[in-house]
Coordinates of C-alpha atoms in Angstrom, one line a residue:
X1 CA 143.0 18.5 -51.2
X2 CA 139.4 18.1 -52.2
X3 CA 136.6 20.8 -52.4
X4 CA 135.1 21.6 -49.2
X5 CA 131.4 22.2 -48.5
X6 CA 131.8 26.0 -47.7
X7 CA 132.1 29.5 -50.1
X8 CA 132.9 32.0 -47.9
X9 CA 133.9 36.0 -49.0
X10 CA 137.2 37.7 -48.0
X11 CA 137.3 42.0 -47.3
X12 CA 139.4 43.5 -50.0
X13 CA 140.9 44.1 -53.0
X14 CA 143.6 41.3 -52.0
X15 CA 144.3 38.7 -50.1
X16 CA 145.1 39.0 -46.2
X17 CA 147.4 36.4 -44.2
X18 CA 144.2 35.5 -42.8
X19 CA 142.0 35.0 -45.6
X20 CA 144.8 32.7 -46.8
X21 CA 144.8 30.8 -43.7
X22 CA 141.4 30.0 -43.6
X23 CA 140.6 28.8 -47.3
X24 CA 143.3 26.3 -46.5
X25 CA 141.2 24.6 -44.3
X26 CA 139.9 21.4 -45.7
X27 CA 136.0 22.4 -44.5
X28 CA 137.1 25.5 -47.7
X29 CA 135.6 25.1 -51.4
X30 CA 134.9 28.6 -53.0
X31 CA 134.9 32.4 -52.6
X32 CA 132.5 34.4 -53.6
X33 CA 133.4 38.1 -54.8
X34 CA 131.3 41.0 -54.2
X35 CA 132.1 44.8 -55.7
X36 CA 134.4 46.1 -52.5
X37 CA 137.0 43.3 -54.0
X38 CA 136.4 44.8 -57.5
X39 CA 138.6 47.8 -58.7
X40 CA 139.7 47.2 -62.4
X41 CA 140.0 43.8 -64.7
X42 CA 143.7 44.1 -64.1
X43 CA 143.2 44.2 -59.8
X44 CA 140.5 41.3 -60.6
X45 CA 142.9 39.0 -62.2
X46 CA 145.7 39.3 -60.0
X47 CA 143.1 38.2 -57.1
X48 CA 141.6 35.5 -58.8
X49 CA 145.5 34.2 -59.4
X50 CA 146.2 34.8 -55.8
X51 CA 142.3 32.5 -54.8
X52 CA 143.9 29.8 -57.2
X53 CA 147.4 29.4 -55.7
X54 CA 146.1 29.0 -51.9
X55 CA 145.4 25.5 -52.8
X56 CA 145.9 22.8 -55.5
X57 CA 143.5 22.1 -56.9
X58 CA 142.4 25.4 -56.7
X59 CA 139.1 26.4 -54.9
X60 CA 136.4 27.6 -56.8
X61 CA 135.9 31.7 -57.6
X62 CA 132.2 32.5 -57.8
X63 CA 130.5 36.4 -58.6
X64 CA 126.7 37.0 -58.7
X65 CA 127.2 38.8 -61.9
X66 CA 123.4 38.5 -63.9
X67 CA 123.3 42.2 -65.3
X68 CA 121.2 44.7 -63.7
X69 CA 121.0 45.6 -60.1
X70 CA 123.0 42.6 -60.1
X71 CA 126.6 42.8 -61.3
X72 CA 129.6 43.3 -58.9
X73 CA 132.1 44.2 -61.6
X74 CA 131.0 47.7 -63.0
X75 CA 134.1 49.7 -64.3
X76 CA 135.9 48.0 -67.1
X77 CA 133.0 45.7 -67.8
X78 CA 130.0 45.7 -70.3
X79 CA 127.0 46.8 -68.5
X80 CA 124.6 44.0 -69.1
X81 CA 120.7 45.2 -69.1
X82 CA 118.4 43.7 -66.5
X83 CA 117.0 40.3 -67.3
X84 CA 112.9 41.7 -67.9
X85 CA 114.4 43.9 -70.5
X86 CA 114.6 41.1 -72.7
X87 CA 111.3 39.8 -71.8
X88 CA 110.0 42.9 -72.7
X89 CA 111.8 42.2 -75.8
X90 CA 110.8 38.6 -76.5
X91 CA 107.2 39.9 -76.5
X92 CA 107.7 42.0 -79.6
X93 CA 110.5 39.6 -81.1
X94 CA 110.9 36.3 -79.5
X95 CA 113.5 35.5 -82.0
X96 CA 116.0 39.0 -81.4
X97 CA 115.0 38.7 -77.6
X98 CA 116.2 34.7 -78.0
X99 CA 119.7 35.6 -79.6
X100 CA 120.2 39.0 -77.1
X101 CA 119.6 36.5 -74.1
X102 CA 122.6 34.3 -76.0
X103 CA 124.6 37.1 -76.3
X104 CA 124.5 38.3 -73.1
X105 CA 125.0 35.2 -71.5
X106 CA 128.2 34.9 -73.6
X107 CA 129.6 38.1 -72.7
X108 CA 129.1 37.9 -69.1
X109 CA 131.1 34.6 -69.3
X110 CA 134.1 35.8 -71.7
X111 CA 134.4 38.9 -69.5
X112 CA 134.4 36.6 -66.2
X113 CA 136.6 33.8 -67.7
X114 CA 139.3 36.0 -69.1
X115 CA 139.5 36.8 -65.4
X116 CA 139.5 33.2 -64.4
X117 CA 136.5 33.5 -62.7
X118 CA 134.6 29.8 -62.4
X119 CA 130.7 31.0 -61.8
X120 CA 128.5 33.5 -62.3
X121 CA 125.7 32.6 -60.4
X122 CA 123.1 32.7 -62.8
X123 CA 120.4 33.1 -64.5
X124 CA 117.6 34.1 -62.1
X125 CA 114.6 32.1 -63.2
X126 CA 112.2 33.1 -60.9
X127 CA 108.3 34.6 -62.5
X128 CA 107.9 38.2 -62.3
X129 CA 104.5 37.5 -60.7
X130 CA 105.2 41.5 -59.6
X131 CA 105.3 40.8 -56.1
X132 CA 108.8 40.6 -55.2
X133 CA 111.1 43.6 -54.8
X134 CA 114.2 42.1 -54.6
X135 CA 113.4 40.0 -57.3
X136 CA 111.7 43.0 -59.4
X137 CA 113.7 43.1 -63.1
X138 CA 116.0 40.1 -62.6
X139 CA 113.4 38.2 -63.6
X140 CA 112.7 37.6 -67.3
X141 CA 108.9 37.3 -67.5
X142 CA 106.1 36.0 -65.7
X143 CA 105.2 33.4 -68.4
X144 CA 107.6 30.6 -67.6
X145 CA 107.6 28.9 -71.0
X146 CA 109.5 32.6 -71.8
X147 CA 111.3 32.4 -68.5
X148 CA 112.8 28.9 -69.9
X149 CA 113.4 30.1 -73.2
X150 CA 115.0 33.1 -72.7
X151 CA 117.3 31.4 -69.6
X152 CA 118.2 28.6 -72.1
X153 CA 119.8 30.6 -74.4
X154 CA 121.5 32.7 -71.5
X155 CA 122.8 29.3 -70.3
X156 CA 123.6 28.4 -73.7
X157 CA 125.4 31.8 -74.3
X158 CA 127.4 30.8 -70.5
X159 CA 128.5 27.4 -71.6
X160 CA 130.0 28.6 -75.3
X161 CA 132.0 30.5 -73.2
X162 CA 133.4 28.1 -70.8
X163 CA 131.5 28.9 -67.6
X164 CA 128.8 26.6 -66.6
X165 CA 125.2 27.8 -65.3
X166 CA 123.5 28.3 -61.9
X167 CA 119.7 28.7 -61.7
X168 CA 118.4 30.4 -59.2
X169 CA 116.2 30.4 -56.5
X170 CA 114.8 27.1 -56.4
X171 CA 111.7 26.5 -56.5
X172 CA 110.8 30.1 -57.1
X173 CA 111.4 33.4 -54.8
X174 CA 109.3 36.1 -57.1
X175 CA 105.5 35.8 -55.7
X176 CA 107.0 36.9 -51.7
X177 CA 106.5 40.4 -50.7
X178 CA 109.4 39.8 -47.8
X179 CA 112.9 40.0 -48.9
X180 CA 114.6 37.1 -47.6
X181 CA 118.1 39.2 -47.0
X182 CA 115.6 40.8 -44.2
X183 CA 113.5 38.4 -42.9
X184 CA 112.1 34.8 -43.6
X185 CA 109.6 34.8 -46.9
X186 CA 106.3 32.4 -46.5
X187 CA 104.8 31.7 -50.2
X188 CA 101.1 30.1 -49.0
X189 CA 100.5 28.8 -52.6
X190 CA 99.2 25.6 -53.4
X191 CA 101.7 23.4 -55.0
X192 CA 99.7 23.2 -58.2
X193 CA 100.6 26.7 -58.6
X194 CA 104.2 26.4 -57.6
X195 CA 104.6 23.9 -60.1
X196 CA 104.3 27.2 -62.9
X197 CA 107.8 28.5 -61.2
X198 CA 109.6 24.7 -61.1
X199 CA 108.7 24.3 -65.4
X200 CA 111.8 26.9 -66.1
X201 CA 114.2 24.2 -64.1
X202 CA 112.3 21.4 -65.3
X203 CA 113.0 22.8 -68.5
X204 CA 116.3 23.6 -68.3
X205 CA 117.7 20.2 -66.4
X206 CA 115.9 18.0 -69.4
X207 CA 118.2 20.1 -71.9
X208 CA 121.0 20.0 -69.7
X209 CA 121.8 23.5 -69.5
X210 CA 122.7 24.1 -66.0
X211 CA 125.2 22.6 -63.8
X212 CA 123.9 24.4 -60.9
X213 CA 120.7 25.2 -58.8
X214 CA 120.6 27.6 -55.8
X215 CA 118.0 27.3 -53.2
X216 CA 115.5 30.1 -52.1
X217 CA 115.3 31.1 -48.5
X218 CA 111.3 30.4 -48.6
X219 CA 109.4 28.5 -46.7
X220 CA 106.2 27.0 -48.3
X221 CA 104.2 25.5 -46.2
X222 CA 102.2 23.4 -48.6
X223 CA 105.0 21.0 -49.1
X224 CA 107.1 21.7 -46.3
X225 CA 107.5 23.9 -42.6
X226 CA 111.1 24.5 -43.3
X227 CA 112.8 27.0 -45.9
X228 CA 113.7 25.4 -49.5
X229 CA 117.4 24.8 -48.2
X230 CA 117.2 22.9 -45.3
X231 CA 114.2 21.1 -47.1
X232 CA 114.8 17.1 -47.9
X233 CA 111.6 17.5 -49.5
X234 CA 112.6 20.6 -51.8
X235 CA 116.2 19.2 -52.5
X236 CA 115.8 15.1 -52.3
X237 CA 112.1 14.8 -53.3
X238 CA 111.1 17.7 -55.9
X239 CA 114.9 18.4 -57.3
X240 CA 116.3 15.0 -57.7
X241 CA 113.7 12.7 -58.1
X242 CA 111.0 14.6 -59.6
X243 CA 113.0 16.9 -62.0
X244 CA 116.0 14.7 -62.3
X245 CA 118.5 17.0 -61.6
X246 CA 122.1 15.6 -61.0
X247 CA 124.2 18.6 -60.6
X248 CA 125.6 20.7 -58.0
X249 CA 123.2 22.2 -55.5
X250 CA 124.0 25.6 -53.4
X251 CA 122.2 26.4 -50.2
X252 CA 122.1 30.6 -50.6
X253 CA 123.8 33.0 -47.7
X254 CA 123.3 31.6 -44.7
X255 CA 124.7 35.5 -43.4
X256 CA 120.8 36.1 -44.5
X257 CA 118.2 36.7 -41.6
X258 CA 115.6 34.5 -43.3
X259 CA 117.5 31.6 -41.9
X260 CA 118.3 33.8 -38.0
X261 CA 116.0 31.1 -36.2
X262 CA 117.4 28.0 -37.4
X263 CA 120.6 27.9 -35.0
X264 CA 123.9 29.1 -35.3
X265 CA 126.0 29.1 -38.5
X266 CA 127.4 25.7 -38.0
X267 CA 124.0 24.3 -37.3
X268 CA 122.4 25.8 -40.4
X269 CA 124.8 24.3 -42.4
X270 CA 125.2 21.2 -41.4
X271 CA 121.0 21.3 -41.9
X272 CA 121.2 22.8 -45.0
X273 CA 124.2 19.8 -45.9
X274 CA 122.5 17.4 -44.4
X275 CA 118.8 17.8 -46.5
X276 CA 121.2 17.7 -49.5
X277 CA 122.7 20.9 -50.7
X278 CA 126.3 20.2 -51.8
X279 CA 127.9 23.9 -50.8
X280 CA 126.8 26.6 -48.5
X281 CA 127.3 30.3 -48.5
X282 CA 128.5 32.0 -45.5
X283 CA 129.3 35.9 -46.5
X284 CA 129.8 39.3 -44.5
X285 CA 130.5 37.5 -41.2
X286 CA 134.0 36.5 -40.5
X287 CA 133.6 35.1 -37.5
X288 CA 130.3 32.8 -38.6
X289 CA 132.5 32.2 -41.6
X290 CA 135.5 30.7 -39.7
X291 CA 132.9 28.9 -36.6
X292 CA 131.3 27.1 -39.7
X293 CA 134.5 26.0 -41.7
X294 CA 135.8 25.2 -38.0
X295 CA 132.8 22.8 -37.6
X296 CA 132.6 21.3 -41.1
X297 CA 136.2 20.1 -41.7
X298 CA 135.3 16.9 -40.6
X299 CA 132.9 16.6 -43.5
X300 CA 132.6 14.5 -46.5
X301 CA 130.1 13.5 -48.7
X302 CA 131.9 11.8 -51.8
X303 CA 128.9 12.6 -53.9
X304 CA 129.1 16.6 -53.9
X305 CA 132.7 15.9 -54.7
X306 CA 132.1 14.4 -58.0
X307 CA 129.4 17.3 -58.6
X308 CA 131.3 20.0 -57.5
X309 CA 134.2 18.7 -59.7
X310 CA 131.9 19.6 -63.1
X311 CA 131.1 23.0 -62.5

């Protein structure tokens, strides 16, 4: 059975008869853990082993896991500094800031794999332009030559490890004041100055370090009226064609209220599939989870197969 177009979350530390039930569906392609399924490495790869024998081939197992405020697995893992600490770094020694950013990017893979864990979903490229709270210290730096430096070598760090790379938030969440988790962010920019917060991807898709971009829940009405996700423009126009990027693209939570007035679940992610993301993320809503897997498991696009298949 072939990856499906949906990364949902389940409730525990372990599997329930139902979470099994529904990531057999065909509409099924990943779960995403968050810390209430985290209680020790040991705990973490018995559940992992449990995701992978639902199915064959296995579905994919996904964490956001970039150090920080950001890392589900705490206890048992090497606490990985927030991402503007080694910006902060790279500005008194790009070279030590260069190999840290390698490091890192190592260790949160060799911690993650030896769990069997497929993706970390990171790094977070966006520019601290110092506007964005949610953003805040995930973000490397504000310069993005150092943004693309620094997330290179993380991505580099990733790969050595066995785990491929997923930027994020495409084309750039960190000059918003709103917190998309909350409500729906508008970035007014021209596109001449959104162009600064694409040269990290542009960057990192001509060296071929990520596998993987995820989509901000931004509208920018300079280029387009709808959010980055259900944006043909964003995905088809300025991804694809413009930067060249031919890997897997991921449509963020649609559980997120940025995206509340764009239909139900289904319908946002058949939008969001439709303008070409390759998998979307339905978390914290079980109900919205199963409506949208319901709805999608007559869906096929041969294309985010073969994408998919390389992360």
């Amino acid at each position: 059975m072939a990856l499906g177009p949906v990364m949902l979350d389940i409730e525990g530390l372990e599997l329930t008869p139902a979470d099994r039930m529904l990531m057999r569906e065909p509409a099924v392609g990943g779960v995403i853990l968050f810390s209430r399924n985290y209680a020790s490495p040991e705990q973490l790869s018995d559940l992992v082993s449990a995701i992978r024998a639902v199915r064959s081939p296995p579905i994919l197992v996904a964490v956001d896991h970039e150090g920080g405020r950001v890392q589900r697995f705490r206890k048992g893992f090497s606490a990985i500094p927030p991402m503007r600490r080694l910006g902060a770094e790279f500005d008194r020694d790009p070279d030590t800031a260069v190999e840290s950013a390698r490091m890192a990017g190592w260790l949160i893979a060799s911690e993650l794999r030896a769990a069997a864990l497929d993706l970390c979903f990171a790094p977070c490229v966006d520019l601290d332009h110092g506007a964005s709270e949610v953003i805040g210290d995930r973000a490397f730096h504000s310069d993005p030559e150092v943004v693309a430096t620094l997330a290179g070598a993380f991505c580099s760090g990733l790969r050595s490890a066995g785990m491929a790379a997923v930027a994020k938030h495409f084309p750039g969440h960190g000059a918003v004041l709103a917190d998309s988790h909350e409500k729906l962010p508008v970035d007014r920019r021209e596109y001449s100055d959104i162009l600064d917060d694409m040269r990290p991807y542009e960057r990192l898709i001509a060296n071929r370090r990520i596998a993987g971009v995820m989509l901000a829940h931004v509208v920018y009405p300079e280029i387009d009226s709808l959010p980055a996700g259900f944006s043909t423009q964003w995905i088809r126009q300025q991804l694809r064609a413009q930067l060249g990027f031919d890997g897997a693209v991921f449509c963020d939570d649609l559980s997120m209220k940025a995206t509340a007035s764009f239909g139900s679940m289904p319908e946002r992610a058949r939008r969001a599939l439709e303008a070409g993301c390759d998998m979307v993320l339905v978390c914290n809503d079980r109900p919205a989870a199963a409506a949208t897997v319901m709805a999608l498991n007559d869906y096929s696009n041969p294309l985010s197969l073969v994408r998919l298949a390389r992360l």
